[in-house]
Amino acid sequence: MFKERMRVEPTPERVYALCCLVAKSTMSKDRLRQMLEPDWLERRPSNFGLTYRAARELDLVSEIDENVRLNVSKALQDFSHFRRFAAHQVFKDPNSLFFRYTAWYLNQNDQYFYYTNVDEMAMKLGSEFDRDKVDDIALRGWRFWASFLGEGVLH
């Protein structure tokens, strides 16, 4: 999610909710999926896999003996603590795609405001990155997290 290809499914709110459930009790991955996406929701496609992977990449949860457990309880004291922890995790690798997108965005200065839509911005960003990692979906996924972390503007 943060290292290779940005996605829209694992929003900060979904990752936080997943971690809050795990904080209450260690459980199997299947049980966690059922709690987040009960059968009666009929969610297709499922957001769980990508949300779970994002929580793993942030080192918030781990899997031991087929059970998911929380790695960092203080990160879940409240949403502000979660934001600070997530920021620390996503910005510690300068080679990650998230870090590189953010650096590109900040280097745009006021040019960012001249992009009229996400597709236009994705085309410009794609010309400077691997095209297979940059499209409107990837950029929308980046915006959710950048805005959450205080680095981007959603408009």
Coordinates of N, CA and C in Angstrom, one line a residue:
M1 N 0.8 -1.2 0.0 CA 0.0 0.0 0.0 C 0.9 1.3 0.0
F2 N 1.7 1.4 1.0 CA 2.6 2.6 1.0 C 3.9 2.5 0.3
K3 N 4.3 1.3 0.1 CA 5.6 1.1 -0.5 C 5.6 0.9 -2.0
E4 N 4.5 0.2 -2.5 CA 4.5 -0.2 -3.9 C 3.4 0.4 -4.7
R5 N 2.2 0.3 -4.3 CA 1.1 0.8 -5.1 C 0.0 1.4 -4.1
M6 N -0.3 2.6 -4.2 CA -1.4 3.2 -3.4 C -2.7 2.7 -3.9
R7 N -3.6 2.6 -2.9 CA -5.0 2.1 -3.2 C -6.0 2.9 -2.4
V8 N -7.2 3.0 -2.8 CA -8.3 3.8 -2.1 C -8.9 3.0 -1.0
E9 N -8.9 1.7 -1.0 CA -9.7 0.9 -0.1 C -9.2 1.0 1.4
P10 N -7.9 1.0 1.6 CA -7.5 1.1 3.0 C -7.4 2.5 3.5
T11 N -8.5 3.1 3.9 CA -8.6 4.5 4.4 C -8.0 4.5 5.8
P12 N -7.6 5.6 6.3 CA -7.2 5.7 7.7 C -8.3 5.2 8.7
E13 N -9.5 5.6 8.4 CA -10.6 5.2 9.3 C -10.8 3.7 9.3
R14 N -10.6 3.0 8.2 CA -10.8 1.5 8.1 C -9.6 0.9 8.9
V15 N -8.4 1.4 8.7 CA -7.2 0.8 9.4 C -7.4 1.0 10.9
Y16 N -7.8 2.2 11.3 CA -8.0 2.4 12.7 C -9.1 1.5 13.3
A17 N -10.2 1.3 12.6 CA -11.3 0.4 13.1 C -10.8 -1.0 13.2
L18 N -10.0 -1.5 12.2 CA -9.4 -2.8 12.3 C -8.6 -3.0 13.5
C19 N -7.7 -2.0 13.8 CA -6.8 -2.0 14.9 C -7.6 -1.9 16.3
C20 N -8.6 -1.2 16.3 CA -9.4 -1.1 17.5 C -10.1 -2.4 17.9
L21 N -10.5 -3.1 16.8 CA -11.1 -4.5 17.1 C -10.0 -5.4 17.6
V22 N -8.8 -5.4 17.0 CA -7.8 -6.3 17.5 C -7.3 -5.9 18.9
A23 N -7.4 -4.6 19.2 CA -7.0 -4.1 20.6 C -7.9 -4.7 21.6
K24 N -9.1 -5.0 21.3 CA -10.1 -5.6 22.3 C -9.8 -7.0 22.5
S25 N -9.3 -7.7 21.5 CA -9.1 -9.2 21.7 C -8.3 -9.7 20.5
T26 N -7.3 -10.5 20.8 CA -6.6 -11.2 19.7 C -7.5 -12.2 19.1
M27 N -7.5 -12.2 17.8 CA -8.5 -13.1 17.0 C -7.9 -13.6 15.7
S28 N -8.5 -14.6 15.2 CA -8.0 -15.1 13.9 C -8.3 -14.0 12.8
K29 N -7.6 -14.1 11.7 CA -7.8 -13.2 10.6 C -9.2 -13.4 10.0
D30 N -9.7 -14.6 9.9 CA -11.0 -14.8 9.4 C -12.1 -14.2 10.3
R31 N -11.9 -14.3 11.6 CA -12.9 -13.7 12.6 C -12.9 -12.2 12.4
L32 N -11.7 -11.6 12.3 CA -11.5 -10.2 12.1 C -12.2 -9.7 10.8
R33 N -12.1 -10.5 9.7 CA -12.7 -10.2 8.5 C -14.3 -10.2 8.7
Q34 N -14.8 -11.2 9.3 CA -16.2 -11.3 9.6 C -16.7 -10.2 10.4
M35 N -16.0 -9.7 11.3 CA -16.4 -8.6 12.2 C -16.4 -7.3 11.4
L36 N -15.5 -7.1 10.5 CA -15.4 -5.9 9.7 C -16.3 -5.9 8.5
E37 N -16.5 -7.0 8.0 CA -17.4 -7.2 6.8 C -18.3 -8.4 7.0
P38 N -19.3 -8.2 7.8 CA -20.3 -9.3 8.0 C -21.0 -9.7 6.7
D39 N -21.3 -11.0 6.6 CA -22.0 -11.5 5.4 C -23.2 -10.7 5.0
W40 N -23.9 -10.2 5.9 CA -25.2 -9.4 5.5 C -24.9 -8.1 4.8
L41 N -23.6 -7.6 4.9 CA -23.3 -6.4 4.1 C -23.2 -6.6 2.6
E42 N -22.9 -7.9 2.3 CA -22.7 -8.3 0.9 C -21.7 -7.3 0.1
R43 N -20.6 -7.1 0.7 CA -19.6 -6.2 0.2 C -18.8 -6.9 -0.9
R44 N -18.9 -6.4 -2.1 CA -18.1 -7.0 -3.2 C -17.5 -5.8 -4.0
P45 N -16.3 -5.7 -4.2 CA -15.2 -6.6 -3.6 C -14.9 -6.2 -2.2
S46 N -14.3 -7.1 -1.5 CA -13.9 -6.9 -0.1 C -12.8 -5.8 0.0
N47 N -12.9 -5.0 1.1 CA -11.9 -4.0 1.4 C -10.9 -4.6 2.4
F48 N -11.3 -5.7 3.0 CA -10.5 -6.3 4.1 C -9.1 -6.5 3.8
G49 N -8.8 -7.3 2.8 CA -7.4 -7.7 2.5 C -6.5 -6.5 2.3
L50 N -6.9 -5.5 1.6 CA -6.0 -4.3 1.5 C -5.9 -3.5 2.8
T51 N -7.0 -3.4 3.5 CA -6.9 -2.7 4.8 C -6.0 -3.4 5.8
Y52 N -6.1 -4.8 5.8 CA -5.3 -5.6 6.7 C -3.8 -5.4 6.3
R53 N -3.6 -5.4 5.0 CA -2.2 -5.3 4.5 C -1.6 -3.9 4.9
A54 N -2.4 -2.9 4.8 CA -2.0 -1.5 5.3 C -1.6 -1.5 6.7
A55 N -2.5 -2.1 7.6 CA -2.2 -2.2 9.0 C -0.9 -3.0 9.3
R56 N -0.6 -4.0 8.5 CA 0.6 -4.7 8.6 C 1.8 -3.9 8.2
E57 N 1.7 -3.1 7.1 CA 2.8 -2.3 6.6 C 3.1 -1.2 7.6
L58 N 2.1 -0.7 8.3 CA 2.3 0.3 9.3 C 2.8 -0.3 10.6
D59 N 3.0 -1.6 10.6 CA 3.4 -2.4 11.8 C 2.5 -2.2 13.0
L60 N 1.2 -2.0 12.7 CA 0.3 -1.9 13.8 C -0.2 -3.3 14.3
V61 N -0.3 -4.2 13.4 CA -0.7 -5.6 13.8 C 0.3 -6.6 13.2
S62 N 0.3 -7.8 13.8 CA 1.1 -8.9 13.2 C 0.3 -10.2 13.4
E63 N 0.7 -11.2 12.8 CA 0.0 -12.5 12.8 C 1.0 -13.5 13.5
I64 N 0.5 -14.1 14.6 CA 1.3 -15.1 15.3 C 0.4 -16.3 15.6
D65 N 0.8 -17.4 15.1 CA 0.0 -18.7 15.3 C -1.4 -18.5 14.8
E66 N -1.5 -17.9 13.6 CA -2.8 -17.7 12.9 C -3.7 -16.8 13.7
N67 N -3.2 -16.0 14.6 CA -4.0 -15.0 15.3 C -3.4 -13.6 15.0
V68 N -4.3 -12.6 14.9 CA -3.9 -11.3 14.7 C -3.8 -10.6 16.0
R69 N -2.7 -9.9 16.3 CA -2.5 -9.2 17.5 C -2.0 -7.8 17.3
L70 N -2.3 -6.9 18.2 CA -1.9 -5.5 18.1 C -0.4 -5.4 18.5
N71 N 0.4 -4.6 17.8 CA 1.8 -4.4 18.1 C 2.0 -3.2 19.0
V72 N 1.2 -2.2 18.8 CA 1.4 -0.9 19.4 C 0.1 -0.3 20.0
S73 N -0.1 -0.6 21.3 CA -1.4 -0.1 21.9 C -1.5 1.4 22.1
K74 N -0.3 2.0 22.3 CA -0.4 3.5 22.6 C -0.8 4.2 21.3
A75 N -0.6 3.6 20.1 CA -1.0 4.3 18.9 C -2.5 4.4 18.8
L76 N -3.3 3.7 19.6 CA -4.7 3.7 19.5 C -5.4 4.4 20.7
Q77 N -4.6 5.1 21.4 CA -5.2 5.9 22.6 C -6.4 6.8 22.1
D78 N -6.1 7.4 20.9 CA -7.2 8.2 20.3 C -6.7 8.4 18.8
F79 N -7.6 9.1 18.0 CA -7.3 9.2 16.6 C -6.0 10.1 16.4
S80 N -5.7 11.0 17.3 CA -4.5 11.9 17.2 C -3.3 11.0 17.3
H81 N -3.3 10.1 18.3 CA -2.1 9.3 18.5 C -1.9 8.4 17.3
F82 N -3.0 7.9 16.8 CA -3.0 7.0 15.6 C -2.4 7.8 14.4
R83 N -2.8 9.1 14.2 CA -2.2 9.9 13.1 C -0.7 10.1 13.3
R84 N -0.3 10.4 14.5 CA 1.2 10.6 14.7 C 2.0 9.3 14.5
F85 N 1.4 8.2 14.9 CA 2.1 6.9 14.7 C 2.2 6.6 13.2
A86 N 1.0 6.8 12.5 CA 1.0 6.5 11.1 C 2.0 7.4 10.3
A87 N 2.0 8.7 10.7 CA 2.9 9.6 10.0 C 4.4 9.1 10.2
H88 N 4.7 8.8 11.4 CA 6.1 8.3 11.6 C 6.4 7.1 10.8
Q89 N 5.5 6.2 10.7 CA 5.7 4.9 9.9 C 5.8 5.2 8.4
V90 N 4.9 6.0 7.8 CA 4.9 6.2 6.4 C 6.0 7.1 5.9
F91 N 6.6 8.0 6.8 CA 7.6 8.9 6.3 C 9.0 8.4 6.7
K92 N 9.2 7.2 7.3 CA 10.5 6.8 7.6 C 11.3 6.1 6.5
D93 N 10.6 5.8 5.4 CA 11.3 5.2 4.2 C 11.2 6.1 3.1
P94 N 12.3 6.8 2.8 CA 12.3 7.8 1.7 C 12.2 7.2 0.3
N95 N 12.3 5.9 0.2 CA 12.1 5.2 -1.1 C 10.7 4.7 -1.3
S96 N 9.9 4.8 -0.3 CA 8.5 4.3 -0.5 C 7.7 5.2 -1.4
L97 N 6.8 4.6 -2.1 CA 6.0 5.3 -3.1 C 5.2 6.5 -2.4
F98 N 4.7 6.2 -1.2 CA 4.0 7.3 -0.5 C 4.9 8.5 -0.2
F99 N 6.1 8.2 0.3 CA 7.1 9.3 0.6 C 7.4 10.1 -0.7
R100 N 7.6 9.3 -1.8 CA 8.0 10.0 -3.1 C 6.8 10.8 -3.7
Y101 N 5.6 10.3 -3.6 CA 4.4 11.0 -4.0 C 4.3 12.4 -3.2
T102 N 4.5 12.2 -1.9 CA 4.4 13.4 -1.0 C 5.5 14.4 -1.3
A103 N 6.7 14.0 -1.5 CA 7.8 14.9 -1.9 C 7.5 15.6 -3.2
W104 N 7.0 14.8 -4.2 CA 6.6 15.5 -5.5 C 5.5 16.5 -5.2
Y105 N 4.5 16.2 -4.5 CA 3.4 17.1 -4.2 C 3.9 18.4 -3.6
L106 N 4.8 18.2 -2.5 CA 5.3 19.4 -1.8 C 6.2 20.3 -2.7
N107 N 6.9 19.6 -3.7 CA 7.7 20.4 -4.6 C 6.9 21.1 -5.7
Q108 N 5.6 20.8 -5.8 CA 4.8 21.5 -6.8 C 4.5 23.0 -6.3
N109 N 4.7 23.3 -5.1 CA 4.4 24.6 -4.5 C 3.0 25.0 -5.0
D110 N 2.8 26.2 -5.5 CA 1.5 26.6 -5.9 C 1.0 26.0 -7.2
Q111 N 1.8 25.3 -7.9 CA 1.4 24.6 -9.2 C 0.3 23.6 -9.0
Y112 N 0.3 23.0 -7.8 CA -0.7 22.0 -7.4 C -2.1 22.6 -7.7
F113 N -2.3 23.8 -7.4 CA -3.7 24.4 -7.5 C -4.1 24.6 -8.9
Y114 N -3.2 24.5 -9.9 CA -3.6 24.6 -11.3 C -4.1 23.3 -11.9
Y115 N -4.0 22.2 -11.2 CA -4.5 21.0 -11.7 C -6.0 21.0 -11.5
T116 N -6.8 20.7 -12.5 CA -8.2 20.9 -12.4 C -8.9 19.6 -11.9
N117 N -8.2 18.4 -12.0 CA -8.8 17.2 -11.5 C -7.7 16.2 -11.2
V118 N -8.1 15.1 -10.6 CA -7.1 14.1 -10.2 C -6.5 13.4 -11.4
D119 N -7.2 13.2 -12.5 CA -6.7 12.6 -13.7 C -5.5 13.5 -14.3
E120 N -5.7 14.8 -14.3 CA -4.7 15.7 -14.8 C -3.4 15.6 -13.9
M121 N -3.6 15.6 -12.6 CA -2.5 15.5 -11.7 C -1.8 14.1 -11.9
A122 N -2.6 13.1 -12.1 CA -2.0 11.7 -12.2 C -1.2 11.6 -13.5
M123 N -1.6 12.3 -14.6 CA -0.8 12.3 -15.8 C 0.5 13.0 -15.6
K124 N 0.5 14.1 -14.9 CA 1.8 14.8 -14.6 C 2.7 14.0 -13.7
L125 N 2.1 13.4 -12.7 CA 2.9 12.6 -11.7 C 3.4 11.4 -12.4
G126 N 2.6 10.8 -13.3 CA 2.9 9.6 -14.0 C 4.1 9.8 -15.0
S127 N 4.3 11.0 -15.5 CA 5.4 11.3 -16.4 C 6.7 11.3 -15.6
E128 N 6.6 11.4 -14.3 CA 7.9 11.4 -13.5 C 8.1 10.1 -12.6
F129 N 7.1 9.2 -12.7 CA 7.2 8.0 -11.9 C 6.9 6.8 -12.9
D130 N 7.0 5.6 -12.4 CA 6.6 4.4 -13.1 C 5.1 4.6 -13.4
R131 N 4.7 4.5 -14.7 CA 3.3 4.7 -15.1 C 2.4 3.6 -14.5
D132 N 2.9 2.4 -14.3 CA 2.1 1.3 -13.7 C 1.8 1.5 -12.2
K133 N 2.5 2.5 -11.6 CA 2.2 2.8 -10.2 C 1.4 4.1 -10.0
V134 N 1.2 4.8 -11.1 CA 0.5 6.1 -10.9 C -0.7 6.1 -11.9
D135 N -1.9 6.2 -11.3 CA -3.1 6.5 -12.0 C -4.0 7.2 -11.1
D136 N -5.3 7.5 -11.5 CA -6.2 8.3 -10.7 C -6.5 7.5 -9.4
I137 N -6.6 6.2 -9.4 CA -6.9 5.4 -8.2 C -5.8 5.5 -7.2
A138 N -4.6 5.4 -7.7 CA -3.4 5.5 -6.8 C -3.4 6.8 -6.2
L139 N -3.6 7.9 -6.9 CA -3.5 9.2 -6.4 C -4.6 9.5 -5.4
R140 N -5.8 9.0 -5.7 CA -6.9 9.1 -4.7 C -6.6 8.4 -3.4
G141 N -6.0 7.3 -3.5 CA -5.5 6.6 -2.3 C -4.5 7.4 -1.5
W142 N -3.6 8.0 -2.2 CA -2.6 8.8 -1.6 C -3.2 10.0 -0.9
R143 N -4.2 10.6 -1.6 CA -4.9 11.8 -1.0 C -5.6 11.5 0.3
F144 N -6.2 10.4 0.4 CA -6.9 10.1 1.7 C -5.9 10.1 2.8
W145 N -4.7 9.5 2.6 CA -3.7 9.4 3.7 C -3.0 10.8 3.8
A146 N -2.6 11.4 2.7 CA -1.9 12.7 2.8 C -2.8 13.7 3.6
S147 N -4.1 13.8 3.3 CA -5.0 14.7 3.9 C -5.1 14.3 5.4
F148 N -5.2 13.1 5.7 CA -5.3 12.6 7.1 C -4.0 13.0 7.9
L149 N -2.9 12.9 7.2 CA -1.6 13.3 7.9 C -1.3 14.8 7.9
G150 N -2.2 15.5 7.2 CA -2.0 17.0 7.2 C -1.1 17.5 6.1
E151 N -0.8 16.6 5.1 CA 0.1 17.0 4.0 C -0.6 17.3 2.7
G152 N -1.9 17.0 2.6 CA -2.5 17.2 1.3 C -3.9 17.9 1.5
V153 N -4.5 18.3 0.4 CA -5.8 18.9 0.4 C -6.7 18.1 -0.5
L154 N -7.8 17.7 0.1 CA -8.8 17.0 -0.7 C -9.8 18.0 -1.3
H155 N -9.8 18.1 -2.7 CA -10.7 18.9 -3.4 C -11.0 18.4 -4.7

